[in-house]
Coordinates of C-alpha atoms in Angstrom, one line a residue:
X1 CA 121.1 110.9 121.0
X2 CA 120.1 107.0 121.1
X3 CA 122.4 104.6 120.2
X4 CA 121.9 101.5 118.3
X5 CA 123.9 98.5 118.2
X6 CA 123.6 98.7 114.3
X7 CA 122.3 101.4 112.3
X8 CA 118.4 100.9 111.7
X9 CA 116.6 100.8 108.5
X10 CA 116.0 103.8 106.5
X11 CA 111.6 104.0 107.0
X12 CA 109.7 102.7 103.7
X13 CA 108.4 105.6 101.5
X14 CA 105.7 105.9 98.9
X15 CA 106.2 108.9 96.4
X16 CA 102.8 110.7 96.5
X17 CA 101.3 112.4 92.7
X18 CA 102.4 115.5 92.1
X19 CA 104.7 116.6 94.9
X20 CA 108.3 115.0 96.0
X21 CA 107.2 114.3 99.3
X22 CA 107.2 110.3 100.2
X23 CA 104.3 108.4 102.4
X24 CA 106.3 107.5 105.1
X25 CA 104.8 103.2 105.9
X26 CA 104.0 102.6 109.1
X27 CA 101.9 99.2 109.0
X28 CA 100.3 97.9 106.4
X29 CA 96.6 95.8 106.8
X30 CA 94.5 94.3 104.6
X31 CA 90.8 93.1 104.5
X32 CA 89.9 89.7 103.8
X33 CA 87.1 88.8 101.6
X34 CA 85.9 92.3 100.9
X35 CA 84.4 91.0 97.3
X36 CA 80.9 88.8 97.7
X37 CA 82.1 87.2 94.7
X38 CA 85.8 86.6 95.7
X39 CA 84.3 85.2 99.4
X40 CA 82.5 82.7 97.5
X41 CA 85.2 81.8 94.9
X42 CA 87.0 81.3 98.2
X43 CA 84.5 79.4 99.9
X44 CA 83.1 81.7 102.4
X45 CA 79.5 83.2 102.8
X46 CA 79.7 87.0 103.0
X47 CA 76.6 87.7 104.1
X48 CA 77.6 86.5 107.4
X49 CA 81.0 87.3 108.2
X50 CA 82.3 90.6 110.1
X51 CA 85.3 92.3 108.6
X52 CA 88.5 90.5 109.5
X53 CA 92.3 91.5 108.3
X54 CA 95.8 90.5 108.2
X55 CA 98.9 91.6 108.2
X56 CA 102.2 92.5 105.8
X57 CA 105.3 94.3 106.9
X58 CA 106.1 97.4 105.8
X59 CA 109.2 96.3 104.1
X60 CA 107.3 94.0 102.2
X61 CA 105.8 97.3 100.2
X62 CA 108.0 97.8 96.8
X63 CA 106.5 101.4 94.9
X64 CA 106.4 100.9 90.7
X65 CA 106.1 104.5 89.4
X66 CA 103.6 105.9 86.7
X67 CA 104.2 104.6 83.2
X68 CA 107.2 101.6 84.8
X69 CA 106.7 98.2 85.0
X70 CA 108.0 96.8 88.3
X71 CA 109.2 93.2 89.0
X72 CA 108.0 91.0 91.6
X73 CA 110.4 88.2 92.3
X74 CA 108.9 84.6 92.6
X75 CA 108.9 84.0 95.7
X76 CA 110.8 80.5 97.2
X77 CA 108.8 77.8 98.9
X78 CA 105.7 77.7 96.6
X79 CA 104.5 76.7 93.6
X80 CA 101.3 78.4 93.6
X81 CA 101.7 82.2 93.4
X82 CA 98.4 84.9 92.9
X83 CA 97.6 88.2 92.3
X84 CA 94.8 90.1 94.0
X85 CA 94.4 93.9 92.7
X86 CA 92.9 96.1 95.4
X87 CA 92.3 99.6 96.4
X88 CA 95.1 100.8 99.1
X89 CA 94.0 103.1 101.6
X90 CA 96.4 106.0 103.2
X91 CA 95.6 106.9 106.6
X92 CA 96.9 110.9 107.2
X93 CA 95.7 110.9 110.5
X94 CA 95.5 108.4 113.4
X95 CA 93.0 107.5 115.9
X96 CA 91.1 104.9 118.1
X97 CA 87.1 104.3 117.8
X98 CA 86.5 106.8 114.8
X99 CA 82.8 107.2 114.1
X100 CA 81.9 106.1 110.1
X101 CA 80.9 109.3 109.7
X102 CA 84.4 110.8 110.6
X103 CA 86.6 108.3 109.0
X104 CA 87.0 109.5 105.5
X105 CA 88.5 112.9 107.6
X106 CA 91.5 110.3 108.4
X107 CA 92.1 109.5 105.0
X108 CA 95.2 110.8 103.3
X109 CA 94.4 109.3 99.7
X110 CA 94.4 106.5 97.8
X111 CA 96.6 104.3 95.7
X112 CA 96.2 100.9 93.7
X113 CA 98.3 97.5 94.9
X114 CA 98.8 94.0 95.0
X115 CA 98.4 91.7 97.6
X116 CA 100.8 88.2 96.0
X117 CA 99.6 85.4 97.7
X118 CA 101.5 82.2 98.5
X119 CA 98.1 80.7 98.2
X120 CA 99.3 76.8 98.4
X121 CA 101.3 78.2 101.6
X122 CA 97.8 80.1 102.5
X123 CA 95.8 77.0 102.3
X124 CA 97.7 74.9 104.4
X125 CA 97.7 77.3 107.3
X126 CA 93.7 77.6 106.4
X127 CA 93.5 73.2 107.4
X128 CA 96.5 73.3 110.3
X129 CA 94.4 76.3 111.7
X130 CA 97.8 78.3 112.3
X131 CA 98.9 82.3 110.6
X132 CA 99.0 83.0 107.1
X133 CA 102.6 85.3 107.4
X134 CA 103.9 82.6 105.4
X135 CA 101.1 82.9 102.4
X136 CA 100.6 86.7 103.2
X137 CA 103.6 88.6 104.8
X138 CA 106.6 87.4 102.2
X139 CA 109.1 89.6 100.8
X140 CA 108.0 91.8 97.7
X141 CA 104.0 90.9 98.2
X142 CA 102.4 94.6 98.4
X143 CA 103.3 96.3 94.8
X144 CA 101.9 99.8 94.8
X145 CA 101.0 102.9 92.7
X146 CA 101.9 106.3 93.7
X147 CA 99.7 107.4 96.6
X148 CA 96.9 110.3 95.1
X149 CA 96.3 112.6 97.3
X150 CA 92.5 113.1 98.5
X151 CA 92.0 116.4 97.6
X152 CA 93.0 115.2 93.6
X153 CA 90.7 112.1 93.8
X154 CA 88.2 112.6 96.5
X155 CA 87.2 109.5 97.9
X156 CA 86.7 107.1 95.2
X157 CA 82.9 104.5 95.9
X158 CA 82.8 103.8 92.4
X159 CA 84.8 102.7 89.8
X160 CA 86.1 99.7 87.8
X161 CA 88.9 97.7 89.6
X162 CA 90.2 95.2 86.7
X163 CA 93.5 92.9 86.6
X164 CA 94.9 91.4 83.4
X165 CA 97.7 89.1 83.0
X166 CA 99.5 89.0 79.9
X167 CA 97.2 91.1 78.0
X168 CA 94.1 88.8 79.1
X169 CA 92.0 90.1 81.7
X170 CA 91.2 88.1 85.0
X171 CA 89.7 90.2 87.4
X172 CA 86.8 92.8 87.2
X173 CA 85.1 94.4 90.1
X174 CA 83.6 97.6 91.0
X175 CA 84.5 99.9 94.4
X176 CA 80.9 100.0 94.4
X177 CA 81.3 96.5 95.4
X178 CA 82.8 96.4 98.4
X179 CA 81.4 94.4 101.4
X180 CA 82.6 97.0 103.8
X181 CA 83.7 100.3 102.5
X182 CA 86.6 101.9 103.4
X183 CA 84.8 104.4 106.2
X184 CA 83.1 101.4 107.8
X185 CA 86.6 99.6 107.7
X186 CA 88.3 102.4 108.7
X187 CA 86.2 102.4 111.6
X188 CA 85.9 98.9 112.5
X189 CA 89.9 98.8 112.2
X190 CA 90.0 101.7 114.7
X191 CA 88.4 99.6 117.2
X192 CA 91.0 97.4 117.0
X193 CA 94.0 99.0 116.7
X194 CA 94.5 103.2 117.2
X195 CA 95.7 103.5 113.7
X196 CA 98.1 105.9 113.0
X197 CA 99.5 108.3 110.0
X198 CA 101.3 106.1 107.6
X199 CA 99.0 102.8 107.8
X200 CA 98.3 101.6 104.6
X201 CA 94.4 99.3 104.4
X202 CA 94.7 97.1 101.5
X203 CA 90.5 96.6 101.1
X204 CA 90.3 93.3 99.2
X205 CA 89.9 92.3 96.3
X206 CA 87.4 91.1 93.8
X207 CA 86.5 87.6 92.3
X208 CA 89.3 86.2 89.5
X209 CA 92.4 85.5 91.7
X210 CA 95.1 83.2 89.6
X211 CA 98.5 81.9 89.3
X212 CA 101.0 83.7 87.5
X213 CA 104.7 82.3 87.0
X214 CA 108.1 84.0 86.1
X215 CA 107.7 85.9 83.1
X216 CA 103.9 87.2 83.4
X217 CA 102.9 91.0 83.4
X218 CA 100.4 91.9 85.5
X219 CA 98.5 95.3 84.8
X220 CA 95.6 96.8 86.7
X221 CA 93.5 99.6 86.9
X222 CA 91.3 101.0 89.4
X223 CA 89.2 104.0 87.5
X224 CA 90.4 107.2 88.9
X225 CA 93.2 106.3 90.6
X226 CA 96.0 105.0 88.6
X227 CA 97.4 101.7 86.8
X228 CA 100.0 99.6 87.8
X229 CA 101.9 97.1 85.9
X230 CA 104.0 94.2 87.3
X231 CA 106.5 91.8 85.6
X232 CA 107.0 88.3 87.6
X233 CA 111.2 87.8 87.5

């Protein structure tokens, strides 16, 4: 039996529709500037750029149940906080250089989250050329849904991906609108890391990003798969 020098974390779980089991997190990517219209509102042409992603820990992953509203603590060091709504994608089953055509097979199923942004943090590292952990991989910055399973969604190409704050909505997009959809990422991913059961791909998100400050609810949808609402504490 190995011994630790202090006990280590219990893993990071995502309750999964319908069942009791829990996603177990392994590592958690996300795409950047999977929206044409989010790549320009951030100043980027999409029609030339490859695929690129980043990082957030798995502990940075905190589950709001059907019908809750979860809280998102502010986080310290910036005064320019945003939400991105995206589609999260499950991975069931790992491997390295999985063909398009094979990667929905890796799929477990799908769920809707957040990617908060320390964008002011984000910027600066854009100019100084250095990581974006600090605007990206912060306590509290995934909020997710309930993973659905694939054989109770299928795998989802369409469908209306829409954030509102406060009752007024920001962001409206489509699945069908995706730069690179989730096989092709999938598969570009694969190449550059064997992925394995219990990744999570956030996949982007589409144009509308804002500020929100203590107090704000957040509440999303993504047609088909599920809602998600957020309070900022």
């Amino acid at each position: 039996m190995t011994e630790f020098v202090f006990a280590p974390p219990a893993p990071n779980g995502v309750p999964v529709r319908g069942g009791s089991a829990r996603f177990p997190v392994r590592r958690v990517y996300c795409v950047g500037r999977n929206y044409a219209a989010h790549a320009r509102e951030m100043g980027s042409d999409p029609d030339r750029e490859p695929p690129f992603f980043f990082c957030k820990p798995a502990d940075a992953v905190s589950y709001v149940a059907d019908g809750e509203t979860g809280s998102f603590p502010y986080p310290p060091g910036s005064n320019n906080v945003h939400y991105e709504v995206e589609l999260v994608v499950a991975i069931g089953k790992g491997g390295r250089d999985i063909p398009v055509e094979q990667a929905s097979g890796h799929v477990f199923g799908y769920a809707i989250g957040l990617d908060m942004t320390r964008r002011d943090l984000q910027n600066e590292s854009k100019k100084t050329g250095r990581p974006w952990e600090t605007g990206k991989a912060f306590d509290h910055s995934a909020p997710i849904g309930p993973i659905v399973p694939v054989a109770d969604v299928g795998h989802p190409a369409k469908g209306a991906v829409t954030l509102a704050v406060n009752g007024v909505e920001k962001q409206r997009g489509d699945l069908s609108d995706l730069i690179w959809s989730v096989p092709e990422m999938v598969s570009y991913l694969s190449r550059l890391f064997e992925l394995q059961p219990g990744d999570l791909i956030y996949s982007g998100t589409p144009e509308g990003v804002g500020p929100v400050v203590k107090g704000d609810v957040m509440h999303c949808v993504i047609d088909g798969v599920g809602e998600l609402t957020v309070k900022v504490v």
